[in-house]
XYZ file of C-alpha atoms in Angstrom:
584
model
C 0.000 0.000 0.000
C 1.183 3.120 -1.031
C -0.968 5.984 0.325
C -3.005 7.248 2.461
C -6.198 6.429 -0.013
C -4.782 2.790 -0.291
C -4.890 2.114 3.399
C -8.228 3.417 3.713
C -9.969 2.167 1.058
C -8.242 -1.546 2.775
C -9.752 -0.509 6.271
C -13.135 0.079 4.450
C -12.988 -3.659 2.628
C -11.577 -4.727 5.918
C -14.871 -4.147 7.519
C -17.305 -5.547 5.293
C -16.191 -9.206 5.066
C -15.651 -11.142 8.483
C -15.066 -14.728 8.624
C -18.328 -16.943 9.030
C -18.572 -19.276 11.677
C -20.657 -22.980 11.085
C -21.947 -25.213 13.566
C -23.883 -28.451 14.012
C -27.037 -26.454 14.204
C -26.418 -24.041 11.086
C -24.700 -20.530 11.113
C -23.477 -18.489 14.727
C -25.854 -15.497 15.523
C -22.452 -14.417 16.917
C -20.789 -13.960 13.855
C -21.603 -12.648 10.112
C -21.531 -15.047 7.536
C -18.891 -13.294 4.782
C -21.225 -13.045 2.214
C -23.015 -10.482 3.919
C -22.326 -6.882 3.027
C -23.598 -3.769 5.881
C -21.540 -0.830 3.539
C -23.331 2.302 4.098
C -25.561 1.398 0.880
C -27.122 -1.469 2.514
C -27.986 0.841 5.295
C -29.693 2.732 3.564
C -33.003 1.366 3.102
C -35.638 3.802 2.090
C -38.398 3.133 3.986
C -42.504 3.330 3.778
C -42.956 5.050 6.818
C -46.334 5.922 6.808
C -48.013 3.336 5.288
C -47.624 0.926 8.133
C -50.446 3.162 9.762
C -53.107 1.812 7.242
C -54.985 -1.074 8.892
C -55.041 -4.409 5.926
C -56.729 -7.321 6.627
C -55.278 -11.026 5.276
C -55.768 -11.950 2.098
C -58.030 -14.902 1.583
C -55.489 -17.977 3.237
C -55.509 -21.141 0.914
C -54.115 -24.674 2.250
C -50.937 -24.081 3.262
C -50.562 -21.330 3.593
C -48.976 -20.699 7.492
C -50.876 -20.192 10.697
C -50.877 -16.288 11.232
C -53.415 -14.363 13.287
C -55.274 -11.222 11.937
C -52.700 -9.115 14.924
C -49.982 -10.867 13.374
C -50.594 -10.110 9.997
C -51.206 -6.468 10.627
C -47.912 -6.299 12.398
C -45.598 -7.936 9.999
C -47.722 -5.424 7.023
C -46.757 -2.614 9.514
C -43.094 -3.661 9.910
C -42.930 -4.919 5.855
C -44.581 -1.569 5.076
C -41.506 0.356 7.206
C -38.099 -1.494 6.405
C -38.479 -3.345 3.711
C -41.177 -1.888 0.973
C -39.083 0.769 0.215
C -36.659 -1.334 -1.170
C -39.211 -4.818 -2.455
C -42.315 -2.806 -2.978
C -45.394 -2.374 -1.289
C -46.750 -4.809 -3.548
C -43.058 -6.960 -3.246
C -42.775 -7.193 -7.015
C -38.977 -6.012 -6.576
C -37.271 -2.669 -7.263
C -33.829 -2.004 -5.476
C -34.505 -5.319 -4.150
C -35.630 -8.510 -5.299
C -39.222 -9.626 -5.699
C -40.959 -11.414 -3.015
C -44.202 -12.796 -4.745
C -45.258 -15.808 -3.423
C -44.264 -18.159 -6.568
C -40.509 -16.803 -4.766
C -40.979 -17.160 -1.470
C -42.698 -20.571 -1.219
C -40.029 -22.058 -3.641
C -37.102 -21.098 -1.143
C -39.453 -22.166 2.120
C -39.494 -20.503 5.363
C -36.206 -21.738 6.595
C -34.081 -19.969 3.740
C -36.746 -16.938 4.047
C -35.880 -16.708 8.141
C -32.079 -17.050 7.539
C -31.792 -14.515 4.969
C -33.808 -11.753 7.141
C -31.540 -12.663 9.787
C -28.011 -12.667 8.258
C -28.317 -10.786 5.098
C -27.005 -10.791 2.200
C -24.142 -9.302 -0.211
C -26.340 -7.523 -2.445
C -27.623 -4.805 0.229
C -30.107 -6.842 1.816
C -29.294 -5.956 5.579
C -28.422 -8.305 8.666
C -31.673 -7.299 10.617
C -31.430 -9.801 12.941
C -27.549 -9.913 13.985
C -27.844 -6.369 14.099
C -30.157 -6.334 16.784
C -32.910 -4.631 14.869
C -35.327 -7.649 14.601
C -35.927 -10.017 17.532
C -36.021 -13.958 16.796
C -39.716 -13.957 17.130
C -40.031 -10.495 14.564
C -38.005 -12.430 11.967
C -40.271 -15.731 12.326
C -42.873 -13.525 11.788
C -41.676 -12.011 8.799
C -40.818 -15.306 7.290
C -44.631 -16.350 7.912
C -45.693 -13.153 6.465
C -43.625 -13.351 2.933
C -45.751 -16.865 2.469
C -48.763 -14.716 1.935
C -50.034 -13.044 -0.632
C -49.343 -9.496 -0.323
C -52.217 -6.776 1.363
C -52.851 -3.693 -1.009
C -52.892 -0.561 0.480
C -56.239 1.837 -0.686
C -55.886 3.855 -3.484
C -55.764 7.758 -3.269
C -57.648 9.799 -5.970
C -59.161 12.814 -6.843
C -61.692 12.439 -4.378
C -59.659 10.946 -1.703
C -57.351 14.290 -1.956
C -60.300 16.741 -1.978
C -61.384 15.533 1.120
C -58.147 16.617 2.864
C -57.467 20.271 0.649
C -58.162 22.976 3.259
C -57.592 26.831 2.308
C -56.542 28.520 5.802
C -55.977 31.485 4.506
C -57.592 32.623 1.175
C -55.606 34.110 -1.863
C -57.438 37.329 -1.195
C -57.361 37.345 2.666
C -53.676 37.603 1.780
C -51.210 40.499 2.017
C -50.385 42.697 -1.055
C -46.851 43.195 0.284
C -44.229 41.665 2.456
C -45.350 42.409 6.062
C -42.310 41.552 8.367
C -38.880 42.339 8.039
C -37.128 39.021 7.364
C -34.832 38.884 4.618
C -36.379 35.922 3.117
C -34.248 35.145 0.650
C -31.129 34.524 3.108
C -33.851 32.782 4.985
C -33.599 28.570 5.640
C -35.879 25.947 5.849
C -34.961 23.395 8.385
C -36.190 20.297 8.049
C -36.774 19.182 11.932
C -37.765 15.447 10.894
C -38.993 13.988 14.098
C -40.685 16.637 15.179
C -42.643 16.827 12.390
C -41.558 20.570 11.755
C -39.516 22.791 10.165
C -37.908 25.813 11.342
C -37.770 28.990 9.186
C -33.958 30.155 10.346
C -32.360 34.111 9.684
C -29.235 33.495 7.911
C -27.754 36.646 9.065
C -28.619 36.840 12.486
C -29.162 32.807 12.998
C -32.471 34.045 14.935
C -34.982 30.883 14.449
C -37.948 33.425 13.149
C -40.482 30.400 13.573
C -41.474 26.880 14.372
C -43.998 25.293 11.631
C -46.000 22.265 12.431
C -45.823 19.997 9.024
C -45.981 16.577 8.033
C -44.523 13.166 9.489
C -40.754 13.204 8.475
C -40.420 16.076 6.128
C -38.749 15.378 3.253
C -37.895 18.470 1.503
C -38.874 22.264 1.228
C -39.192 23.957 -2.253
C -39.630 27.488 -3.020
C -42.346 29.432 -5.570
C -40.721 31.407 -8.699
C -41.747 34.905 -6.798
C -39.898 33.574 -3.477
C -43.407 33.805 -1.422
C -44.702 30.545 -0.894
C -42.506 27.824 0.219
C -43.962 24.416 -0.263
C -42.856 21.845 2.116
C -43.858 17.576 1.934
C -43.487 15.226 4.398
C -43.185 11.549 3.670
C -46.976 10.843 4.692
C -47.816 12.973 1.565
C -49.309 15.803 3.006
C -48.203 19.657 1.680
C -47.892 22.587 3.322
C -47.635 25.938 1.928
C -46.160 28.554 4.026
C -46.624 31.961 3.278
C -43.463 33.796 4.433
C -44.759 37.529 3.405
C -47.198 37.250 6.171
C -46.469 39.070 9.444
C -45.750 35.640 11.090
C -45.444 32.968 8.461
C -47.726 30.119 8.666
C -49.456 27.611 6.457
C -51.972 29.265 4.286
C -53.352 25.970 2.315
C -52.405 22.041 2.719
C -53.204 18.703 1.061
C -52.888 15.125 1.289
C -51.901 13.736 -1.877
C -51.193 9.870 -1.063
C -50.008 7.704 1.953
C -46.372 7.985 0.921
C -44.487 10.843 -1.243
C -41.140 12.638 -1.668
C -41.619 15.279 -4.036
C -43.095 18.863 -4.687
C -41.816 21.416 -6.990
C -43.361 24.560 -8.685
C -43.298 25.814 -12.315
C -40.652 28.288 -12.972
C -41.507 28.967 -16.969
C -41.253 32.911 -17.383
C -44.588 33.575 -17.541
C -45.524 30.490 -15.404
C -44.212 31.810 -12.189
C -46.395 30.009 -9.135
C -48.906 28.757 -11.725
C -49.063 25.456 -10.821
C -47.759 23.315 -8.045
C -46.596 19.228 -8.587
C -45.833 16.726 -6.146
C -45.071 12.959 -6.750
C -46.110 9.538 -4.341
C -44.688 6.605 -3.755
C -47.763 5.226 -3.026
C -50.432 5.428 -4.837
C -47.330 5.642 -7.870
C -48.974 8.518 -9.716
C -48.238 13.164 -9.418
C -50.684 15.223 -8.930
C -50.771 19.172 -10.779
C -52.255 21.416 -8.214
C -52.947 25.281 -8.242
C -49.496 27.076 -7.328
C -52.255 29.905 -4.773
C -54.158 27.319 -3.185
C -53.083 23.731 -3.804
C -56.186 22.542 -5.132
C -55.629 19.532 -7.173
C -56.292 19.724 -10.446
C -55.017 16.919 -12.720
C -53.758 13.642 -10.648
C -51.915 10.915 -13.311
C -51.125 7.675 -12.958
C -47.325 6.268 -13.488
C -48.418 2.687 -13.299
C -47.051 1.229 -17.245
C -44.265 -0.639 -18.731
C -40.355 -0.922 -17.593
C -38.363 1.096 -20.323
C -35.833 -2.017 -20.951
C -38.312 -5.261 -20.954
C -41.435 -3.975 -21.867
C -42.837 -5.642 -18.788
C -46.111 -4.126 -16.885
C -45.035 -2.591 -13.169
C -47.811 -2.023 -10.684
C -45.994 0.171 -8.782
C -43.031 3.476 -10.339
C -42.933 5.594 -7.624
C -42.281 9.046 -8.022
C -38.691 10.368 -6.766
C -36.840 13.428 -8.039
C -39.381 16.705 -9.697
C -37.816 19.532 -10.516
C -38.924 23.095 -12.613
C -37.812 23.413 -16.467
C -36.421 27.091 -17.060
C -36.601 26.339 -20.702
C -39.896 25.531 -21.346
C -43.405 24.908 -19.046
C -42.638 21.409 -18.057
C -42.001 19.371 -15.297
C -39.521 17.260 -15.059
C -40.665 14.011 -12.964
C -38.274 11.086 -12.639
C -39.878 7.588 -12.290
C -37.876 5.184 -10.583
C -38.929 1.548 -11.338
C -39.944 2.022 -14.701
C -36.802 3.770 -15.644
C -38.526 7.038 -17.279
C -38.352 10.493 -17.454
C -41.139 12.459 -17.656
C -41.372 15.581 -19.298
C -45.058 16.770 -18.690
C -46.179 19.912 -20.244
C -48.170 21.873 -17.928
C -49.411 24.569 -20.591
C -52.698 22.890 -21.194
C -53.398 20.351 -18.491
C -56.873 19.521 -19.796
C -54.961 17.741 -22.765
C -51.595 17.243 -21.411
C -48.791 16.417 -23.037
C -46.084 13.831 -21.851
C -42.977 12.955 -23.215
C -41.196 10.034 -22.122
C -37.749 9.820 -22.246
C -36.098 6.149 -21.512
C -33.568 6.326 -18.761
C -32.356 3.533 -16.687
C -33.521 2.022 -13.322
C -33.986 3.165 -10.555
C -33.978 6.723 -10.930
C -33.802 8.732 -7.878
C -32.186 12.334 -7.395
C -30.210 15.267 -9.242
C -29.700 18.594 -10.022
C -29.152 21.030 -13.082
C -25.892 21.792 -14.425
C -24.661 25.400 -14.007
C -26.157 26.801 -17.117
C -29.968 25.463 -15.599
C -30.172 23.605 -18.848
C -29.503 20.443 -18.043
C -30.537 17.779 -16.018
C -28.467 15.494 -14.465
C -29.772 12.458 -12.644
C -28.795 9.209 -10.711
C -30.323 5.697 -11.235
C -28.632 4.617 -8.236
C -28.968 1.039 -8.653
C -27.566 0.834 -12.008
C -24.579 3.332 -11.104
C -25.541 5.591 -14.405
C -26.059 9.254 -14.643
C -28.906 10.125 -17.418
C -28.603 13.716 -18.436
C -31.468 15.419 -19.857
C -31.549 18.253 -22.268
C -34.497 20.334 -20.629
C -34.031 22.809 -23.818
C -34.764 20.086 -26.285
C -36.658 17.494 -23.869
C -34.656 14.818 -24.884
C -31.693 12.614 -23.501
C -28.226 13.762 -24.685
C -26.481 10.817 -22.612
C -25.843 8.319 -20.130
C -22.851 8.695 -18.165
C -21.310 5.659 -15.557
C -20.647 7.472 -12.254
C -17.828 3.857 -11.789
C -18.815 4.194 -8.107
C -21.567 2.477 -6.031
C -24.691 3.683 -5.403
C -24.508 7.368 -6.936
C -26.975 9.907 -4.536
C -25.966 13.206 -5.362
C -28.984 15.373 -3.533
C -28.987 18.468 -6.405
C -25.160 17.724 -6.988
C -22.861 20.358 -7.030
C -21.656 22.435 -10.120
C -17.628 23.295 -10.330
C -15.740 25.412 -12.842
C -12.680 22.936 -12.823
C -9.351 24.342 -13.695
C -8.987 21.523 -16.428
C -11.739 20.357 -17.390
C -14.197 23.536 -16.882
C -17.763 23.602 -15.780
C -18.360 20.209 -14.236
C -21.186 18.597 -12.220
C -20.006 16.102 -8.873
C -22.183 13.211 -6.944
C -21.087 11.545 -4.108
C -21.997 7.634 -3.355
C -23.628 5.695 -0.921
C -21.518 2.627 -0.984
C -17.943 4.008 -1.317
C -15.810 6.858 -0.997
C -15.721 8.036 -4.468
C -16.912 11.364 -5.988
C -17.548 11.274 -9.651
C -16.946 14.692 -11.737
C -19.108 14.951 -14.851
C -18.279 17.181 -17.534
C -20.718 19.902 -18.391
C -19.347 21.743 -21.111
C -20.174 20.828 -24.507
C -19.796 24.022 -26.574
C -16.640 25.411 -24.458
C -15.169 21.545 -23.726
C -16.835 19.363 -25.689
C -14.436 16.502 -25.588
C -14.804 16.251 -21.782
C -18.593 17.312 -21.499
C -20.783 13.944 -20.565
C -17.980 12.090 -19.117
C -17.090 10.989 -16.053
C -13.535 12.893 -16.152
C -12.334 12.404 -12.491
C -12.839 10.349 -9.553
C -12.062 11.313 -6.489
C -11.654 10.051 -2.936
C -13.666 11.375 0.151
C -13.600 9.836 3.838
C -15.767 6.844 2.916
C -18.912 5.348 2.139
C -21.874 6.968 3.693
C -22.417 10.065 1.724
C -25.215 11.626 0.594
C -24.792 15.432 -0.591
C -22.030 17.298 -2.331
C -22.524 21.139 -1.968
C -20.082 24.320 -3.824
C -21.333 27.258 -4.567
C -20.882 29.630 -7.561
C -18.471 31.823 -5.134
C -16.885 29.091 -3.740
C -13.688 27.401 -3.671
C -14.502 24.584 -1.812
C -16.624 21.096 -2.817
C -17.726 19.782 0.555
C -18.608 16.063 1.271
C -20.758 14.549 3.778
C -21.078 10.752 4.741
C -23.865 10.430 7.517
C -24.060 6.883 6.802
C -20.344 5.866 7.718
C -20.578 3.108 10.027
C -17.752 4.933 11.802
C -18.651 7.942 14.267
C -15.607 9.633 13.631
C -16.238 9.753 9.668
C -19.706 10.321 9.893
C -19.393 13.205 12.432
C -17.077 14.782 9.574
C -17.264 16.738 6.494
C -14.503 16.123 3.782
C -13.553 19.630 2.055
C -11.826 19.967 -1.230
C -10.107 23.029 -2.982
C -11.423 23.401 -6.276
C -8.766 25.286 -7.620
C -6.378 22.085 -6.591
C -8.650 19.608 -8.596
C -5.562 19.614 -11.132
C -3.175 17.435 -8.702
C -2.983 13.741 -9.287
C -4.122 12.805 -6.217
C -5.882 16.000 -4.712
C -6.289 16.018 -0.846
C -8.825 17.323 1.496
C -9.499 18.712 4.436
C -11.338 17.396 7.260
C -13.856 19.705 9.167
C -14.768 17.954 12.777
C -18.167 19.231 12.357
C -19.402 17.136 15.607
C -16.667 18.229 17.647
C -17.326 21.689 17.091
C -21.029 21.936 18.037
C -19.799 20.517 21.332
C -21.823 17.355 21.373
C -21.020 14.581 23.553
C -24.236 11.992 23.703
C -25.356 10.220 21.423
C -24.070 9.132 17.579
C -24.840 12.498 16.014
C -24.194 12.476 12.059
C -23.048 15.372 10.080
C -25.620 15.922 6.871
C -26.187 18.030 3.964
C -24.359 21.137 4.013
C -26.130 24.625 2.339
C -24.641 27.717 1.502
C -26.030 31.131 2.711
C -27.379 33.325 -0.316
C -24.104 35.064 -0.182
C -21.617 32.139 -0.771
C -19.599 32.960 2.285
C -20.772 30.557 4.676
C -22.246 26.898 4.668
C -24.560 25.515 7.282
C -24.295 21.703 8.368
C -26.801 19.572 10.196
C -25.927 17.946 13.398
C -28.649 15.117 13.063
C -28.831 13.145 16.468
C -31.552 10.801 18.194
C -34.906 12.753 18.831
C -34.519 12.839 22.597
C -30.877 14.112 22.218
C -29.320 16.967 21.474
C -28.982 18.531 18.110
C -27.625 21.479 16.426
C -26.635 23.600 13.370
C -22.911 24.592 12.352
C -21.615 27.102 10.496
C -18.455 27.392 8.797
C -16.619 30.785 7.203
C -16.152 29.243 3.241
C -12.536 31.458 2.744
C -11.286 29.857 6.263
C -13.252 26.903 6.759
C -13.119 27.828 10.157
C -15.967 27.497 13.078
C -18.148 30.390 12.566
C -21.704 29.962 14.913
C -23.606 27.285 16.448
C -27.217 27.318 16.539
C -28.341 25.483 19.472
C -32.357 25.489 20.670
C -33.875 23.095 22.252
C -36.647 23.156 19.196
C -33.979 21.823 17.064
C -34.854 18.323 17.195
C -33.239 16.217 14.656
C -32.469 18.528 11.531
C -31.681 17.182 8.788
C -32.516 18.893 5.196
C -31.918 22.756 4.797
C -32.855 25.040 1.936
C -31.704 28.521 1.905
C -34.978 30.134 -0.101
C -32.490 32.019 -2.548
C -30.237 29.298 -3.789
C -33.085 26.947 -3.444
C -35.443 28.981 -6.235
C -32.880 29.413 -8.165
C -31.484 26.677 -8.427
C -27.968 27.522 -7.201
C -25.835 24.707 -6.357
């Protein structure tokens, strides 16, 4: 080994594979079997968090089938429905993960079905039960339950939706003018997941202006064109929209638009300016159009159709990654099982128009490139990049990120001194960062090409952030088995990219907000609407404390710590400027 990078990347290895120990009664719930693989990725199971909620009752038993009482059967749907649908589907027809129909399960038997839950597997199925986060009994349980045909959660239509849309506050009951004296665009939307909250956060003064009661485990906040309304979704699907010219900002209209979602994102079209309103579900798989003033829905469609690649019928494409077309009046909605791109045209939505563009599975985040005309986007399972011309509404190429498990957030946007404007992503299941080229007028023999790779503190990560102003690409990795890395930010100079091996920096972000209990994990940094200064999450356990850190850019020294007791468990921040327009 001849570096630094060398030994660590060995270390990392090191800690996946252990020696498995056999016995005359099977395999030790002492020790891993080495086929089993907890890297970061595996740990990061997205989960169904709120459909576990929905009561189901057992599908009509046929001989057998395995002795399970109507309380048993709601509790493995409820504990199916929260670790492992994210990753199977709710209906367990596969998507990250493998299916788990019946004509599957009852071929390998309960045995193999038990032992697998337990121990894992290579391919980023967790060790739930020699992790300690199943009991013995919880994993017989779950065996029983994958014998069974599958429950299906209620659908969630027009009607379904209508009966939750409230209007607090009426467009016209409104103000005509700003009526406080925040500087909202330097203002940041905290996501404060347990709580189901957010807190709206001064970026000057680091004064928490106010605490807003949302959905279950917020997911993200997005801003309207004019910078008003900011339009926050929690993972049980319901919206709020805040209205921050208000003396005190509050929710001025809200809606339900499924039992699961990620996604909400408003049109941006010149001339289209807080229009309309989108958000996307996991479950029922379908987006919904709404009114950009009140959130009434207007159009809901269906994503249910055929996988781009086999032609085969999928019950269930959830909706991941929406984001606003500057180019033209279209959405641009990613589709994850399916493998498809939407490009729906919100000029007309009594006939809309949808063009779909073939991707690759499973397609989950991304961000624009620094022009704001293209789209770049991870199908995370596949370790591919599509890139979308949003000018054009076509694909212009897919790009291999040659790292595992690609989740980039919104990416970040360099101007590399070699290879010029270039767009990063960081990955779940190593320590590489992939740099994309960008360019194809001003360098168009590096642009859609995956022209350098380079090495962070480990597996774990999931957000690069830079700014336009900024020297600096910084690197999180939350979901680093080790509390040292994952209490840490990597920092790179851009302006050093050129070196053969270019080095970072290390920011103790942990250490500096002075936090001693707990595990707390360092997450998703966001710059301040000036560039000078980048805020990280301290995210620890919801009965712990948390806090906020931020860091001077030019020094990358400790600048403040924000530190409230109503700070439970932030995770996700959005500066209002940066996150309207789309500056990352």
């Amino acid at each position: 080994m001849n570096s630094f990078r060398e030994i660590r990347r060995f270390a990392l290895l090191a800690s996946v594979a252990l020696p498995m120990a056999v016995t005359a009664t099977g395999i030790s719930a002492q020790e891993k079997p080495k086929e089993h693989g907890d890297t970061p990725a595996a740990a990061y199971q997205p989960s169904m968090t709120t459909l576990g909620q929905i009561d189901v009752e057992i599908p009509g038993l046929k001989p057998g089938d395995p002795v399970i009482s109507q309380e048993e059967f709601q509790a493995g749907t409820k504990m199916y429905f929260e670790r492992c649908a994210g990753c199977h589907g709710v209906l367990r027809k596969g998507a990250t993960g493998k299916p788990l129909t019946t004509d599957i399960t009852r071929e390998n038997g309960y045995e193999y079905l038990r032992d697998f839950i337990k121990y894992g597997s290579p391919g980023g199925m967790p060790n739930w039960g020699t992790s300690g986060e199943l009991t013995d009994e919880q994993i017989d349980l779950m065996a029983r339950y994958l014998l069974i045909e599958p429950p299906a959660p209620p659908e969630f239509g027009m009607p379904e939706m209508m009966a939750t849309w409230k209007v607090l506050v009426k467009p016209e009951d409104r103000p005509t003018k700003k009526m406080n004296d925040i500087d909202i665009d330097n203002l940041f939307s905290v996501t404060l997941r347990d709580a189901g909250q957010i807190a709206l956060i001064d970026g000057k003064t680091y004064e928490i202006h106010a605490i807003i009661e949302t959905g279950y485990a917020v997911h993200i906040s997005r801003i309207s064109a004019s910078g008003r309304y900011l339009m926050v979704i929690g993972r049980d699907a319901l919206i709020n929209m805040i209205d921050l010219w208000m003396e005190q900002p509050a929710t001025v209209a809200q809606v339900k638009v499924g039992a699961e979602a990620r996604s909400v994102e408003t049109s941006k079209m010149e001339g289209w300016e807080d229009k309309y309103a989108i958000a996307g579900s996991y479950w029922p798989p379908q987006y919904v159009i709404m009114d950009g003033n009140t959130l009434e829905p207007k159009k809901v469609v269906s994503t249910r159709g055929m996988i781009y690649d086999t032609q085969e019928y999928h019950p269930e494409p959830r909706v991941a990654a929406i984001i606003a077309s500057h180019y033209r009046p279209e959405f641009i909605v990613n589709v994850k099982e399916t493998g498809k791109i939407l490009l729906v045209d919100y000029s007309d939505i009594k006939n809309l128009k949808v063009t779909e563009i073939e991707a690759e599975r499973f397609l989950h985040d991304g961000g624009l490139d620094s022009s704001k005309r293209y789209f770049l986007t991870a199908a995370n399972a596949r370790n591919k990049i599509a890139v979308i011309d949003t000018k054009e509404g076509s694909l212009t190429a897919m790009v291999e990120s040659e790292g595992e498990t690609p989740h980039p957030g919104r990416g970040a946007n360099l101007n590399h001194p070699i290879y010029g404007p270039v767009w990063a992503t960081s990955h779940l299941g190593d320590e590489t960062v992939a740099l994309i080229g960008t360019d194809p007028e001003g360098h168009p023999d590096h642009a859609w090409k995956m022209v350098q790779q380079l090495f962070a503190l480990g597996g774990g990560s999931l957000f690069v952030k830079s700014h336009p102003t900024s020297n600096h690409l910084y690197v999180d990795a939350p979901l680093n088995p080790d509390a040292e890395i994952s209490a840490s930010v990597a920092v790179f100079k851009v302006d050093e990219l050129d070196k053969e091996e270019p080095e970072y920096t290390v920011l103790p972000i942990v250490e500096w907000a002075g936090i001693a209990e707990g595990q707390p994990r360092v997450v998703q940094g966001e710059f301040n609407k000036e560039g000078n200064e980048i805020w990280f999450s301290v995210w620890n356990a919801k009965d712990l404390e948390s806090a906020l850190v931020v860091v001077d850019d030019k020094t990358l020294e400790l600048k403040h710590v924000i530190k409230d007791p109503r700070l439970v468990t932030p995770t996700g921040k959005f500066n209002v400027f940066n996150t309207r327009q789309d500056v990352y």
